[in-house]
Amino acid sequence: PRIISGGRSIYTYNEAADLLNTRYHVPNTINIFYLDQIGNQELSSFACGISTFPFASTPESRFIIMQKGCSVNGSTLAHEIGHFFGLLHTHETFRGVEFVDGTNCETAGDQICDTPADPNLAGTGLSGCTYTAGFTDPNGDLYRPDPSNIMSYAAASCRRKFSQEQNAMMNFWYDTELNYLLRSCDFYPDYAIAANREDLDVASGQIINLPFTFNYLGDGRPEKVALEILLESATDVIPFVIFRDSVLFDGTSGNIDLSFDVLIPLSRSSGIYTLTGRLDPSGEIIEQDKRNNSSFIQLTIDNSRYSDALIFPNPANEAIKVFLRDKSLTGEVFFEISDLYGRQYTSVKNFKSKEELFVELDVRELNYGMYILTLYFELSDKTRSFLFLKE
């Protein structure tokens, strides 16, 4: 699997065909796209997936879309793959209603004779996984459907099997119209990353060395693969990218040990975070398995070593860092640098939303001498002032 970044969470079937399958289709495979929601469908309230059929499509236009919330129910993906391999619903009526006595089973319904006629089990007629309703076919015969058939609309937990003739139908399409499908993807390369640390304790603004082991299994072609390192807390909506680089795989299968010096941002306050090393973050490379493209490290940021109000280094040369710990002071804060005569040289606005604030200010343009750094909080009459020397 791979993650497609920058897209939407809701696609209609036609939009998925145009915007996803056309752009990201991998030849000779079953292309399955997982979405937050399938939009603009008459049955969208319970349509967990939609698939193309082999008899009404071309190889490059075939794909499956799945609502990701349905991917764990055990049978929906199998149901859509059944469609992909030519199976109809057991309650299909497009070519006529199938009779319970089976006299038209080859031409009506799902056109398969070892699946009993089905009145459509979507939300009705079942007690658990047992059919109890009294619906009759056009001849007046009581339906006796099979809720365990994967191609029915019984509850997902009831569906567990294909019939023998359904298996034969799928094999027919696999041997004919779908014979281009690969039996394995072993010829694609595979890139993996594993962190050599499980947890770290650091402070904001600290540079840490992160060692990783990278593994390559492939076709012998060299490849430069993008690497991102992300930092996120449990409350972050989007992970924060704190490092970008690339790893050169020379085409030789095996391990590569590399380490990277990574700066922990000053903007991250004390707390528990997850560091993620991720190969090919944009999902551009087709490979055997995308699940091994990420590795995780638990990171604890602990700024208790700093006093409640601190500037450093002092004397300063190119930059000066300001640390402030005070729960009572939040909102917009202004940093002003002036000389001892009151002449202002720098004014920078920031925002303090948590207990801690950590900021770096550029002082390269200042001349040698003594300066005053003052913090003004917009929602408070409190100020903080520091004296520092610019070298």
Tab-separated table of C-alpha atoms in Angstrom:
chain	number	residue	atom	x	y	z
A	1	PRO	CA	0.000	0.000	0.000
A	2	ARG	CA	1.007	3.621	-0.485
A	3	ILE	CA	-0.378	6.908	0.792
A	4	ILE	CA	-1.493	9.460	-1.783
A	5	SER	CA	-0.870	12.894	-0.285
A	6	GLY	CA	-2.607	16.133	-1.144
A	7	GLY	CA	-5.907	14.600	-2.207
A	8	ARG	CA	-9.412	14.783	-0.807
A	9	SER	CA	-11.101	12.480	1.668
A	10	ILE	CA	-14.352	12.156	-0.327
A	11	TYR	CA	-14.564	11.101	-3.981
A	12	THR	CA	-17.457	10.069	-6.155
A	13	TYR	CA	-16.914	6.975	-8.264
A	14	ASN	CA	-16.339	9.062	-11.396
A	15	GLU	CA	-13.945	11.385	-9.568
A	16	ALA	CA	-12.002	8.401	-8.269
A	17	ALA	CA	-11.736	7.097	-11.826
A	18	ASP	CA	-10.474	10.426	-13.184
A	19	LEU	CA	-8.391	11.752	-10.288
A	20	LEU	CA	-7.079	8.577	-8.666
A	21	ASN	CA	-7.076	5.617	-11.015
A	22	THR	CA	-6.008	7.567	-14.095
A	23	ARG	CA	-3.073	9.129	-12.228
A	24	TYR	CA	-1.973	6.335	-9.925
A	25	HIS	CA	-2.984	3.139	-11.725
A	26	VAL	CA	-0.363	0.391	-11.404
A	27	PRO	CA	-0.514	-1.867	-14.496
A	28	ASN	CA	-1.123	-5.611	-14.175
A	29	THR	CA	-2.473	-5.360	-10.622
A	30	ILE	CA	-5.790	-4.892	-8.822
A	31	ASN	CA	-5.816	-1.209	-7.912
A	32	ILE	CA	-7.699	-0.585	-4.649
A	33	PHE	CA	-8.160	2.972	-3.342
A	34	TYR	CA	-9.244	3.499	0.279
A	35	LEU	CA	-11.289	6.673	0.872
A	36	ASP	CA	-12.787	8.295	3.955
A	37	GLN	CA	-16.122	8.341	2.144
A	38	ILE	CA	-17.618	7.496	-1.236
A	39	GLY	CA	-19.580	10.580	-2.233
A	40	ASN	CA	-22.655	11.301	-4.355
A	41	GLN	CA	-23.962	7.741	-4.479
A	42	GLU	CA	-27.621	6.817	-4.132
A	43	LEU	CA	-26.593	4.062	-1.741
A	44	SER	CA	-23.794	6.026	-0.060
A	45	SER	CA	-25.267	5.458	3.372
A	46	PHE	CA	-24.115	1.855	3.249
A	47	ALA	CA	-22.079	1.492	0.035
A	48	CYS	CA	-18.765	0.369	1.450
A	49	GLY	CA	-17.129	-0.256	-1.906
A	50	ILE	CA	-17.536	-0.109	-5.681
A	51	SER	CA	-15.714	-2.164	-8.302
A	52	THR	CA	-15.474	-2.303	-12.054
A	53	PHE	CA	-16.416	-5.516	-13.900
A	54	PRO	CA	-14.162	-7.355	-16.373
A	55	PHE	CA	-16.861	-7.468	-19.044
A	56	ALA	CA	-17.514	-3.697	-19.104
A	57	SER	CA	-14.088	-2.090	-18.819
A	58	THR	CA	-10.536	-1.999	-20.140
A	59	PRO	CA	-7.480	-3.100	-18.120
A	60	GLU	CA	-6.274	0.436	-17.400
A	61	SER	CA	-9.741	1.578	-16.272
A	62	ARG	CA	-10.322	-1.218	-13.743
A	63	PHE	CA	-10.126	-0.443	-10.035
A	64	ILE	CA	-11.894	-0.752	-6.693
A	65	ILE	CA	-12.748	2.008	-4.212
A	66	MET	CA	-13.351	1.211	-0.547
A	67	GLN	CA	-14.550	3.277	2.385
A	68	LYS	CA	-11.721	2.746	4.835
A	69	GLY	CA	-14.101	2.243	7.749
A	70	CYS	CA	-15.380	-0.916	6.035
A	71	SER	CA	-11.952	-2.436	5.481
A	72	VAL	CA	-11.955	-4.332	8.782
A	73	ASN	CA	-15.356	-6.032	8.566
A	74	GLY	CA	-13.948	-9.171	6.983
A	75	SER	CA	-15.989	-9.557	3.811
A	76	THR	CA	-16.549	-6.251	1.989
A	77	LEU	CA	-13.216	-6.296	0.171
A	78	ALA	CA	-13.824	-9.929	-0.825
A	79	HIS	CA	-17.269	-8.847	-2.089
A	80	GLU	CA	-15.735	-6.115	-4.295
A	81	ILE	CA	-13.015	-8.452	-5.550
A	82	GLY	CA	-15.826	-10.822	-6.487
A	83	HIS	CA	-17.242	-8.070	-8.705
A	84	PHE	CA	-13.772	-7.389	-10.125
A	85	PHE	CA	-13.645	-11.053	-11.178
A	86	GLY	CA	-17.070	-10.951	-12.811
A	87	LEU	CA	-19.540	-11.920	-10.076
A	88	LEU	CA	-22.932	-10.252	-9.726
A	89	HIS	CA	-24.972	-9.855	-6.554
A	90	THR	CA	-26.980	-12.912	-5.601
A	91	HIS	CA	-30.069	-10.648	-5.709
A	92	GLU	CA	-29.265	-9.162	-9.163
A	93	THR	CA	-32.369	-8.379	-11.256
A	94	PHE	CA	-30.904	-6.590	-14.300
A	95	ARG	CA	-31.486	-9.642	-16.513
A	96	GLY	CA	-34.665	-10.668	-14.722
A	97	VAL	CA	-35.729	-12.004	-11.346
A	98	GLU	CA	-34.357	-15.462	-10.608
A	99	PHE	CA	-37.006	-18.031	-9.639
A	100	VAL	CA	-36.678	-20.063	-6.473
A	101	ASP	CA	-37.140	-23.303	-8.454
A	102	GLY	CA	-34.019	-22.438	-10.499
A	103	THR	CA	-35.635	-22.836	-13.909
A	104	ASN	CA	-34.120	-19.564	-15.158
A	105	CYS	CA	-30.932	-19.597	-13.074
A	106	GLU	CA	-28.615	-19.471	-16.113
A	107	THR	CA	-30.201	-16.353	-17.614
A	108	ALA	CA	-31.619	-14.361	-14.678
A	109	GLY	CA	-30.368	-13.150	-11.303
A	110	ASP	CA	-26.621	-13.657	-10.905
A	111	GLN	CA	-26.709	-16.276	-13.713
A	112	ILE	CA	-25.172	-18.873	-11.397
A	113	CYS	CA	-27.209	-21.925	-10.506
A	114	ASP	CA	-25.687	-23.090	-7.218
A	115	THR	CA	-26.547	-19.803	-5.474
A	116	PRO	CA	-30.217	-19.814	-4.413
A	117	ALA	CA	-32.556	-17.029	-5.500
A	118	ASP	CA	-32.206	-14.002	-3.240
A	119	PRO	CA	-34.798	-11.238	-2.535
A	120	ASN	CA	-32.015	-8.822	-1.383
A	121	LEU	CA	-30.937	-9.179	2.223
A	122	ALA	CA	-29.986	-5.527	2.752
A	123	GLY	CA	-31.266	-4.728	6.230
A	124	THR	CA	-34.290	-7.023	6.117
A	125	GLY	CA	-35.372	-10.626	6.483
A	126	LEU	CA	-32.554	-11.758	8.777
A	127	SER	CA	-32.465	-12.782	12.405
A	128	GLY	CA	-28.759	-12.741	13.041
A	129	CYS	CA	-27.466	-14.701	10.052
A	130	THR	CA	-30.643	-16.741	9.561
A	131	TYR	CA	-33.226	-15.822	6.929
A	132	THR	CA	-36.687	-15.665	8.559
A	133	ALA	CA	-38.781	-13.479	6.216
A	134	GLY	CA	-41.688	-14.729	4.126
A	135	PHE	CA	-40.955	-13.071	0.787
A	136	THR	CA	-41.954	-14.969	-2.340
A	137	ASP	CA	-40.782	-14.924	-5.956
A	138	PRO	CA	-43.091	-14.125	-8.947
A	139	ASN	CA	-44.256	-17.761	-8.897
A	140	GLY	CA	-45.303	-17.533	-5.247
A	141	ASP	CA	-42.455	-19.704	-3.952
A	142	LEU	CA	-40.778	-18.761	-0.674
A	143	TYR	CA	-37.219	-17.514	-0.968
A	144	ARG	CA	-34.487	-19.554	0.731
A	145	PRO	CA	-31.385	-17.363	0.217
A	146	ASP	CA	-27.906	-18.055	1.557
A	147	PRO	CA	-26.774	-15.228	3.908
A	148	SER	CA	-23.288	-16.757	4.092
A	149	ASN	CA	-22.580	-16.010	0.430
A	150	ILE	CA	-20.047	-13.214	0.006
A	151	MET	CA	-21.961	-11.728	-2.944
A	152	SER	CA	-25.179	-11.275	-0.944
A	153	TYR	CA	-26.184	-8.145	0.941
A	154	ALA	CA	-26.358	-9.930	4.272
A	155	ALA	CA	-24.457	-8.398	7.183
A	156	ALA	CA	-20.712	-8.434	6.617
A	157	SER	CA	-20.227	-10.727	9.615
A	158	CYS	CA	-22.490	-13.369	8.005
A	159	ARG	CA	-20.723	-13.550	4.646
A	160	ARG	CA	-17.882	-16.034	4.456
A	161	LYS	CA	-17.897	-18.102	1.244
A	162	PHE	CA	-18.184	-18.270	-2.532
A	163	SER	CA	-20.023	-21.155	-4.167
A	164	GLN	CA	-18.279	-23.653	-6.470
A	165	GLU	CA	-19.814	-22.097	-9.568
A	166	GLN	CA	-18.844	-18.622	-8.380
A	167	ASN	CA	-15.252	-19.838	-8.023
A	168	ALA	CA	-15.449	-21.292	-11.523
A	169	MET	CA	-16.770	-17.984	-12.882
A	170	MET	CA	-13.933	-16.018	-11.261
A	171	ASN	CA	-11.373	-18.452	-12.667
A	172	PHE	CA	-12.916	-18.069	-16.116
A	173	TRP	CA	-12.436	-14.299	-16.061
A	174	TYR	CA	-8.956	-14.654	-14.547
A	175	ASP	CA	-7.908	-16.977	-17.377
A	176	THR	CA	-9.418	-14.777	-20.098
A	177	GLU	CA	-10.064	-11.039	-19.716
A	178	LEU	CA	-7.975	-10.710	-16.528
A	179	ASN	CA	-5.043	-12.898	-17.560
A	180	TYR	CA	-2.713	-9.879	-17.457
A	181	LEU	CA	-2.848	-9.788	-13.642
A	182	LEU	CA	0.440	-10.647	-11.960
A	183	ARG	CA	0.625	-13.497	-9.489
A	184	SER	CA	3.192	-11.593	-7.402
A	185	CYS	CA	5.003	-8.248	-7.322
A	186	ASP	CA	8.432	-9.656	-6.494
A	187	PHE	CA	10.069	-7.879	-9.421
A	188	TYR	CA	9.388	-4.475	-7.830
A	189	PRO	CA	12.028	-3.116	-5.435
A	190	ASP	CA	11.391	-2.757	-1.721
A	191	TYR	CA	12.774	-0.093	0.597
A	192	ALA	CA	12.595	-0.316	4.383
A	193	ILE	CA	13.617	1.854	7.331
A	194	ALA	CA	14.191	0.854	10.965
A	195	ALA	CA	15.134	3.231	13.780
A	196	ASN	CA	17.991	2.100	15.996
A	197	ARG	CA	16.561	3.916	19.024
A	198	GLU	CA	13.247	3.215	20.751
A	199	ASP	CA	13.003	6.359	22.874
A	200	LEU	CA	14.823	9.634	23.453
A	201	ASP	CA	14.833	12.378	26.088
A	202	VAL	CA	15.753	15.811	24.717
A	203	ALA	CA	15.170	19.530	25.165
A	204	SER	CA	13.671	21.998	22.711
A	205	GLY	CA	16.305	23.409	20.389
A	206	GLN	CA	18.627	20.449	20.876
A	207	ILE	CA	20.359	18.764	17.940
A	208	ILE	CA	20.131	14.982	18.192
A	209	ASN	CA	21.770	12.244	16.169
A	210	LEU	CA	19.245	9.729	14.824
A	211	PRO	CA	20.641	6.395	13.570
A	212	PHE	CA	18.611	4.318	11.101
A	213	THR	CA	19.118	1.062	9.243
A	214	PHE	CA	17.827	1.086	5.665
A	215	ASN	CA	17.195	-2.112	3.734
A	216	TYR	CA	16.941	-2.607	-0.011
A	217	LEU	CA	15.606	-5.584	-1.910
A	218	GLY	CA	15.325	-5.121	-5.618
A	219	ASP	CA	16.321	-5.295	-9.225
A	220	GLY	CA	19.842	-3.893	-8.993
A	221	ARG	CA	19.027	-0.379	-10.186
A	222	PRO	CA	20.325	2.512	-8.045
A	223	GLU	CA	17.665	4.822	-6.645
A	224	LYS	CA	17.703	8.012	-4.582
A	225	VAL	CA	14.747	7.821	-2.187
A	226	ALA	CA	13.380	10.836	-0.314
A	227	LEU	CA	13.462	10.762	3.490
A	228	GLU	CA	11.423	12.859	5.905
A	229	ILE	CA	11.540	12.954	9.683
A	230	LEU	CA	8.310	14.115	11.289
A	231	LEU	CA	7.452	15.177	14.830
A	232	GLU	CA	3.938	15.049	16.272
A	233	SER	CA	2.148	15.021	19.591
A	234	ALA	CA	-1.144	13.320	20.366
A	235	THR	CA	-2.980	16.621	19.824
A	236	ASP	CA	-1.364	17.575	16.519
A	237	VAL	CA	-3.679	17.410	13.521
A	238	ILE	CA	-0.817	17.248	11.019
A	239	PRO	CA	2.720	15.993	11.764
A	240	PHE	CA	5.445	18.636	11.625
A	241	VAL	CA	8.256	17.897	9.147
A	242	ILE	CA	11.525	18.771	10.916
A	243	PHE	CA	14.062	17.213	8.524
A	244	ARG	CA	14.347	16.337	4.831
A	245	ASP	CA	17.085	14.417	3.042
A	246	SER	CA	17.462	11.472	0.678
A	247	VAL	CA	19.034	8.026	0.831
A	248	LEU	CA	20.993	6.674	-2.117
A	249	PHE	CA	20.496	2.942	-2.641
A	250	ASP	CA	23.223	1.674	-4.983
A	251	GLY	CA	21.215	-1.307	-6.249
A	252	THR	CA	22.872	-3.850	-3.968
A	253	SER	CA	20.424	-5.744	-1.778
A	254	GLY	CA	21.190	-5.461	1.921
A	255	ASN	CA	21.415	-2.988	4.793
A	256	ILE	CA	22.733	0.571	4.935
A	257	ASP	CA	23.418	2.222	8.320
A	258	LEU	CA	23.115	6.016	8.313
A	259	SER	CA	22.606	8.676	10.957
A	260	PHE	CA	21.315	12.228	10.695
A	261	ASP	CA	21.723	15.302	12.895
A	262	VAL	CA	18.236	16.669	13.475
A	263	LEU	CA	17.240	19.884	15.229
A	264	ILE	CA	14.297	19.624	17.620
A	265	PRO	CA	12.303	22.820	16.973
A	266	LEU	CA	12.174	25.492	19.648
A	267	SER	CA	8.424	25.704	19.048
A	268	ARG	CA	7.866	22.271	20.565
A	269	SER	CA	7.263	22.530	24.322
A	270	SER	CA	7.679	19.866	27.020
A	271	GLY	CA	5.674	16.698	26.399
A	272	ILE	CA	5.534	13.278	24.752
A	273	TYR	CA	5.982	13.138	20.975
A	274	THR	CA	6.418	10.611	18.194
A	275	LEU	CA	9.327	10.913	15.787
A	276	THR	CA	8.669	9.211	12.454
A	277	GLY	CA	11.300	8.423	9.850
A	278	ARG	CA	9.537	7.953	6.509
A	279	LEU	CA	10.920	6.851	3.152
A	280	ASP	CA	9.252	8.013	-0.070
A	281	PRO	CA	6.732	10.206	1.810
A	282	SER	CA	4.933	11.226	-1.392
A	283	GLY	CA	4.404	7.586	-2.453
A	284	GLU	CA	5.964	8.093	-5.878
A	285	ILE	CA	7.894	4.814	-5.983
A	286	ILE	CA	6.071	1.580	-6.758
A	287	GLU	CA	7.454	-1.129	-4.496
A	288	GLN	CA	6.526	-4.458	-2.965
A	289	ASP	CA	5.441	-3.169	0.434
A	290	LYS	CA	4.883	0.380	1.676
A	291	ARG	CA	4.228	-0.674	5.265
A	292	ASN	CA	7.949	-0.839	6.051
A	293	ASN	CA	8.577	2.711	4.817
A	294	SER	CA	8.075	4.197	8.295
A	295	SER	CA	9.762	3.724	11.651
A	296	PHE	CA	8.837	5.326	14.968
A	297	ILE	CA	10.669	6.646	18.023
A	298	GLN	CA	9.058	7.910	21.226
A	299	LEU	CA	10.472	11.315	22.060
A	300	THR	CA	10.165	13.091	25.405
A	301	ILE	CA	10.880	16.815	25.353
A	302	ASP	CA	11.844	17.944	28.854
A	303	ASN	CA	12.679	21.617	29.333
A	304	SER	CA	12.889	21.453	33.126
A	305	ARG	CA	16.639	22.124	32.892
A	306	TYR	CA	15.825	25.696	31.876
A	307	SER	CA	14.914	28.351	34.428
A	308	ASP	CA	11.491	29.982	34.078
A	309	ALA	CA	12.941	32.972	32.221
A	310	LEU	CA	16.155	32.644	30.273
A	311	ILE	CA	18.039	34.055	27.291
A	312	PHE	CA	21.124	32.403	25.821
A	313	PRO	CA	23.814	32.496	24.594
A	314	ASN	CA	24.846	35.685	26.329
A	315	PRO	CA	27.013	37.231	24.893
A	316	ALA	CA	25.309	36.573	21.549
A	317	ASN	CA	26.764	36.567	18.064
A	318	GLU	CA	24.277	35.540	15.343
A	319	ALA	CA	21.157	34.618	17.323
A	320	ILE	CA	19.747	34.739	20.806
A	321	LYS	CA	17.254	32.245	22.235
A	322	VAL	CA	14.474	33.195	24.627
A	323	PHE	CA	12.784	30.686	26.941
A	324	LEU	CA	9.802	31.584	29.111
A	325	ARG	CA	7.731	29.313	31.339
A	326	ASP	CA	4.588	30.966	32.716
A	327	LYS	CA	1.040	29.563	32.528
A	328	SER	CA	-0.528	32.943	33.227
A	329	LEU	CA	0.929	34.594	30.134
A	330	THR	CA	-0.664	33.596	26.818
A	331	GLY	CA	-1.625	35.205	23.535
A	332	GLU	CA	0.319	37.482	21.220
A	333	VAL	CA	3.741	38.500	22.473
A	334	PHE	CA	6.067	41.157	21.030
A	335	PHE	CA	9.864	40.930	21.259
A	336	GLU	CA	11.607	44.302	21.082
A	337	ILE	CA	15.361	44.909	21.085
A	338	SER	CA	16.621	48.392	21.932
A	339	ASP	CA	19.904	49.900	23.036
A	340	LEU	CA	20.558	51.578	26.371
A	341	TYR	CA	19.416	54.906	24.909
A	342	GLY	CA	15.966	53.538	24.049
A	343	ARG	CA	16.514	53.302	20.294
A	344	GLN	CA	14.539	50.317	18.935
A	345	TYR	CA	16.201	47.976	16.429
A	346	THR	CA	13.992	44.886	16.249
A	347	SER	CA	10.314	44.112	16.813
A	348	VAL	CA	9.023	40.570	16.302
A	349	LYS	CA	5.539	39.178	17.017
A	350	ASN	CA	4.898	35.608	18.163
A	351	PHE	CA	2.128	33.671	19.882
A	352	LYS	CA	2.257	31.816	23.201
A	353	SER	CA	-0.487	29.203	23.568
A	354	LYS	CA	1.048	26.840	26.117
A	355	GLU	CA	2.961	27.032	29.362
A	356	GLU	CA	6.289	27.334	27.544
A	357	LEU	CA	7.528	29.706	24.861
A	358	PHE	CA	10.840	29.176	23.066
A	359	VAL	CA	11.933	31.614	20.346
A	360	GLU	CA	15.131	32.344	18.431
A	361	LEU	CA	15.849	35.927	17.334
A	362	ASP	CA	18.328	36.990	14.644
A	363	VAL	CA	20.817	39.584	15.969
A	364	ARG	CA	23.417	39.480	13.199
A	365	GLU	CA	22.638	43.033	12.067
A	366	LEU	CA	23.258	44.534	15.508
A	367	ASN	CA	26.517	46.298	16.228
A	368	TYR	CA	28.726	45.393	19.152
A	369	GLY	CA	27.327	46.615	22.468
A	370	MET	CA	24.770	46.179	25.236
A	371	TYR	CA	21.080	45.771	24.382
A	372	ILE	CA	17.768	45.288	26.167
A	373	LEU	CA	15.329	42.588	25.032
A	374	THR	CA	11.772	43.263	26.229
A	375	LEU	CA	8.724	40.976	25.967
A	376	TYR	CA	5.263	42.600	25.854
A	377	PHE	CA	2.103	40.482	26.153
A	378	GLU	CA	-0.917	41.972	24.391
A	379	LEU	CA	-3.433	40.553	26.883
A	380	SER	CA	-1.448	41.484	29.970
A	381	ASP	CA	0.333	44.473	31.444
A	382	LYS	CA	3.247	42.225	32.376
A	383	THR	CA	6.599	42.599	30.653
A	384	ARG	CA	9.906	40.760	30.800
A	385	SER	CA	13.251	42.418	30.134
A	386	PHE	CA	16.715	40.953	29.624
A	387	LEU	CA	20.099	42.600	29.202
A	388	PHE	CA	22.508	41.008	26.723
A	389	LEU	CA	25.800	41.720	25.019
A	390	LYS	CA	26.115	41.554	21.225
A	391	GLU	CA	29.639	40.516	20.245
